[in-house]
Structures are given as C-alpha cells and as structure tokens.
Amino acid sequence: MKKVLFVIVSVALLTACTQNENYKKVMHDPLLYSQTVHELNSVVMGNNFTPVVASRNYTYANIAAYEVVAAGDSAYTSLAGQITGFDATPKAPADKQPDYPFAALLAYCKVGNAVTFPEGSMDDYIASLKKKATDEGMPSSLMKNSIDYANVVADHVLAWAKKDNYAQTRSASKYTVTEEEGRWVPTPPMYAQAVEPHWNEIRPIVLTNLNDVKVPKPLPFNVKDTASAYYKEVMSIKKAVDSLTPEQQHIAEFWDDNPFKLNVSGHVQFSTKKFSPTGHWMSIVGIASEKANADFATTVYAYTKTSIAMFDAFIECWDAKYTYNTCRPETVINKYFDPAWRPYLQTPSFPEYTCGHSTISSAAAEALTSVYGDNFNYTDSTELEFGIKSRLFKSFRDAAMENNWARFYGGIHFHQSCLVSTEYGRKVGDIVVQKLKMKKQDSLAANK
C-alpha cells in the first residue's frame, strides 16, 4: 500500500512540475512579449496616432514592463532616479510574489490600454493572455499575485506619465500659417494642420537640457541665387525624384511608415495605413531579439531602451521643427519651379527641418547597438504585411543611414536635413546609452 501511495504521489508531483514547466515555456517566451508589442502596434496604427504620440504609447508601456522585470531580476536596475521625475517602483509583498514575466506582459498591456484609445482596445488580448496562462497550468494564487502586481506597477507608471505635460498640450495654440517666404504651410492632398507644434514642451525622459542637442540653423532660404546652398538642395531633390531607380523607390517605400496616407483618385478618397516610424523600429527590436536568441528580460530591456531613445529624439527633433518652421520641398518646387511636381512619398503635415524619421532612426540604432552590438546583420521583414519586400542590413547603424537617403528619395526632406538629423539623433541615442544604467554591464561598459 505504501508503495502504491508513493507511486501516486510521485506521479502527481511529476504532473504538477510538468504543468509548471509548460507554463514557463509558453508564458516566459520572449516571442510572446514581441507579439504583445505588435498587438499595441496594431492598435496604434488602427487609431491614427501621429508618430510622436505613438512614441509615447510604446515608451510608457515598455517602461512598465521593464520595471516589473527589474523588480524580479537582480541583473537589472530600476529606472527610478535615472529618468526624469520617476520615483521608486513598489515591490511585491514577500508572501505574494508574482510570476514576473507574466506580470510584465500585463503591466505593458494595462499601460498600453490606458494611453491609447478607444478605451479597452487591448481588453480582448489581455483576456487571451490570462486564459493562456491558466490553460498552461498557472496556479490561481500565482495568477492573482501577478495581476495585482502588474496593476501596482502600471498605476505607478501611469501616475508618472500624467505629469509629462501631454494633457496640457492638447489645448495649446495651433500653428499659425503666414505668407513668409520659406515658412511651412500645409501640403497636398490633405492640407492638414501642423502636427503637434508644442511637442517640445513634453517632458523628456533622459535629456535634461535640449540645448545639449540643439541643431545648427537650417540653410538660408534662397531660390534666386543659383549658386546658393539652398538652391542646390532644391535642384538636387527635384532631379533625384524625377529619375528614381527601382531600388531607390523600394528604399523610399520601405521607410515610408506613413500612419495615415490619403489616396485621391478623381472624386474617390481613401486612406491606407502603416506602422509609424517608431512602430517600425519596435518591430526591428523584435526581429533582432529573436535573432540574438535573447531571453525574456533582455528582450524587454532592448525594447525599453530603444523606445526611450526615440521618445527623447522626437522631442529634440520637434523642438527644431517648430523653432525654424521651414517649408517642404514640395512647397518650394511647386511655387517657384514646377506647379505640377509631386514627391514620391506623401509629404507629412509638419515642418521640414529636421527630419523626424532620420532623427529617431539613428537614436534607435545607438540604443540597439548598445544591447546587441555593432555589425549585427539582420533581415527587416516589418513591411511584408504591407506588401513591401524585406531588406537586409549589416547593422542597426547601416539601417539608420539608409533611412536618411529614404526620406530624400521620397522627396519629402532635403538631404542636408537628413544628414543633420542623423547626427543629432545619434547624439540623443548616445546620451540615453551613457546615462541609463539598466543592466550591470551598462555600468561596466561606461567605466571602461
């Protein structure tokens, strides 16, 4: 009888252990985190968030997930005291320890849900995560502890997020259109109002002084002197767009990342959507993390550092845009050279100098290089779901450099602007990498 009982108990224990291992295998899979980021990416794209607002959505959600990871893994350090105005994250009670990776997923979703709209956009996905955990054998007590702790961390991050001046800028004054030569005006086909003219008033996360990354003044507007640098930039972009090769067209399309393109055909108008520039780089983080075979914690770390770099880079770039308010190539060429000329890509609704995509791409490249190293070759398949073939890159910096050509080939940025943007986006990325000590090797690398 004792032998039979021993066998029964042993089988029961083995079954319980197997269920636990099944749960960890499924719920601790870093690919599940990337899938969760993609879910928010789809919500952001579907609801027409502008690129700068999208950067806010991803960054706060990733910070919530990261804070959970840091609370459960001594290899990582909380962002408290490292980023502007962020206080210490509450710890989980000793007798109510959560499953930290699962809690990180839930915290990401709760914050992502809160900073997007319509309200509850991720509710079904959150329910699917809980069901998945239950189906894989997660004990109900652990489930409750994880949900409770995810809520605590998410609420802590959301309370901090509310102090970033975002709400105040919703009622700020709009951009003023004037007749001043060289000043930005709305462009076809939407002739939309300027996007987020007060984004430089949003609280940065790492940057403490925008003067540290203040770009030089743009080239003086001059379309009369054929020897002027500005005139040469105008002619250069016009000539390039008028004679694009198939490869150059592919580069422009690949990095288009227009979250809302208005298509006009006669009396018919319809929109097409893609991931924003930030969303594209979030996808690149996932591709790189999978190729590097990174674990769950490293994957969250990579997403968080990259999103923070892009968040601050957008603030730096928007400060330049609405300091100088320069007009787009399309406006200049239509008014002074060829009224029928159109860029290859649709012109975004904000000033030309500096280039947002080039700025955030080079910032993201520095952040990702600090995690996975330089010369990290990868295939970027992000655009396949939009019918655009993949591209191969030898490094993240290589991708950022191609991006600055992409905006030029697209006819929406002068190349001189793209070069300045790449340089200053890299500076923002460097500052983020140097200041954030998120992982033990970050501190070791900074001291070398």
PDB file of N, CA and C in Angstrom, residues 6 44 64 74 101-102 104 146 193 197 227 263 285 319 321 330 374 389 392 435:
ATOM      1  N   PHE A   6       3.148   5.910  -2.721  1.00  0.00           N
ATOM      2  CA  PHE A   6       4.364   6.612  -3.145  1.00  0.00           C
ATOM      3  C   PHE A   6       4.336   6.879  -4.643  1.00  0.00           C
ATOM      4  N   VAL A  44      -2.275  51.136 -32.268  1.00  0.00           N
ATOM      5  CA  VAL A  44      -1.792  52.483 -32.573  1.00  0.00           C
ATOM      6  C   VAL A  44      -2.026  52.813 -34.039  1.00  0.00           C
ATOM      7  N   ALA A  64       6.778  50.230 -18.044  1.00  0.00           N
ATOM      8  CA  ALA A  64       6.020  49.453 -17.056  1.00  0.00           C
ATOM      9  C   ALA A  64       6.489  48.002 -17.036  1.00  0.00           C
ATOM     10  N   SER A  74      17.705  40.542 -10.411  1.00  0.00           N
ATOM     11  CA  SER A  74      18.748  41.396  -9.835  1.00  0.00           C
ATOM     12  C   SER A  74      19.776  41.864 -10.860  1.00  0.00           C
ATOM     13  N   PRO A 101       7.652  37.615 -15.397  1.00  0.00           N
ATOM     14  CA  PRO A 101       7.434  37.808 -16.842  1.00  0.00           C
ATOM     15  C   PRO A 101       5.953  37.985 -17.200  1.00  0.00           C
ATOM     16  N   PHE A 102       5.098  37.178 -16.569  1.00  0.00           N
ATOM     17  CA  PHE A 102       3.670  37.310 -16.857  1.00  0.00           C
ATOM     18  C   PHE A 102       3.149  38.659 -16.380  1.00  0.00           C
ATOM     19  N   ALA A 104       4.860  41.344 -16.195  1.00  0.00           N
ATOM     20  CA  ALA A 104       5.404  42.343 -17.124  1.00  0.00           C
ATOM     21  C   ALA A 104       4.504  42.478 -18.351  1.00  0.00           C
ATOM     22  N   SER A 146       0.196  37.947  -9.697  1.00  0.00           N
ATOM     23  CA  SER A 146       0.764  38.563 -10.904  1.00  0.00           C
ATOM     24  C   SER A 146      -0.109  39.719 -11.390  1.00  0.00           C
ATOM     25  N   GLN A 193      -3.586  70.486 -40.785  1.00  0.00           N
ATOM     26  CA  GLN A 193      -2.972  71.367 -39.795  1.00  0.00           C
ATOM     27  C   GLN A 193      -1.650  70.762 -39.314  1.00  0.00           C
ATOM     28  N   PRO A 197       2.586  71.051 -32.663  1.00  0.00           N
ATOM     29  CA  PRO A 197       3.555  72.155 -32.609  1.00  0.00           C
ATOM     30  C   PRO A 197       4.132  72.412 -31.220  1.00  0.00           C
ATOM     31  N   ALA A 227      23.713  79.798 -57.158  1.00  0.00           N
ATOM     32  CA  ALA A 227      24.933  79.315 -56.502  1.00  0.00           C
ATOM     33  C   ALA A 227      24.728  79.047 -55.014  1.00  0.00           C
ATOM     34  N   ASN A 263      -5.271  58.734 -50.094  1.00  0.00           N
ATOM     35  CA  ASN A 263      -5.204  58.443 -51.519  1.00  0.00           C
ATOM     36  C   ASN A 263      -6.383  59.105 -52.226  1.00  0.00           C
ATOM     37  N   VAL A 285      13.303  45.805 -33.182  1.00  0.00           N
ATOM     38  CA  VAL A 285      13.760  45.283 -31.884  1.00  0.00           C
ATOM     39  C   VAL A 285      13.369  43.821 -31.743  1.00  0.00           C
ATOM     40  N   ASP A 319      11.490  70.159 -31.411  1.00  0.00           N
ATOM     41  CA  ASP A 319      11.975  71.464 -30.973  1.00  0.00           C
ATOM     42  C   ASP A 319      12.587  72.212 -32.162  1.00  0.00           C
ATOM     43  N   LYS A 321      11.945  71.573 -35.436  1.00  0.00           N
ATOM     44  CA  LYS A 321      10.915  71.810 -36.452  1.00  0.00           C
ATOM     45  C   LYS A 321      10.163  73.120 -36.209  1.00  0.00           C
ATOM     46  N   GLU A 330       8.232  70.116 -51.610  1.00  0.00           N
ATOM     47  CA  GLU A 330       7.058  70.185 -52.469  1.00  0.00           C
ATOM     48  C   GLU A 330       6.551  71.627 -52.583  1.00  0.00           C
ATOM     49  N   ASP A 374      27.495  46.060 -32.536  1.00  0.00           N
ATOM     50  CA  ASP A 374      27.579  46.559 -33.903  1.00  0.00           C
ATOM     51  C   ASP A 374      27.777  45.373 -34.847  1.00  0.00           C
ATOM     52  N   LYS A 389       8.627  44.242 -49.901  1.00  0.00           N
ATOM     53  CA  LYS A 389       9.601  43.190 -49.633  1.00  0.00           C
ATOM     54  C   LYS A 389      10.650  43.629 -48.606  1.00  0.00           C
ATOM     55  N   LEU A 392      17.845  43.692 -46.219  1.00  0.00           N
ATOM     56  CA  LEU A 392      18.925  43.156 -45.392  1.00  0.00           C
ATOM     57  C   LEU A 392      19.850  44.284 -44.975  1.00  0.00           C
ATOM     58  N   LYS A 435      23.675  57.502 -20.043  1.00  0.00           N
ATOM     59  CA  LYS A 435      23.039  57.856 -18.771  1.00  0.00           C
ATOM     60  C   LYS A 435      22.279  56.708 -18.128  1.00  0.00           C
TER      61      LYS A 435
END
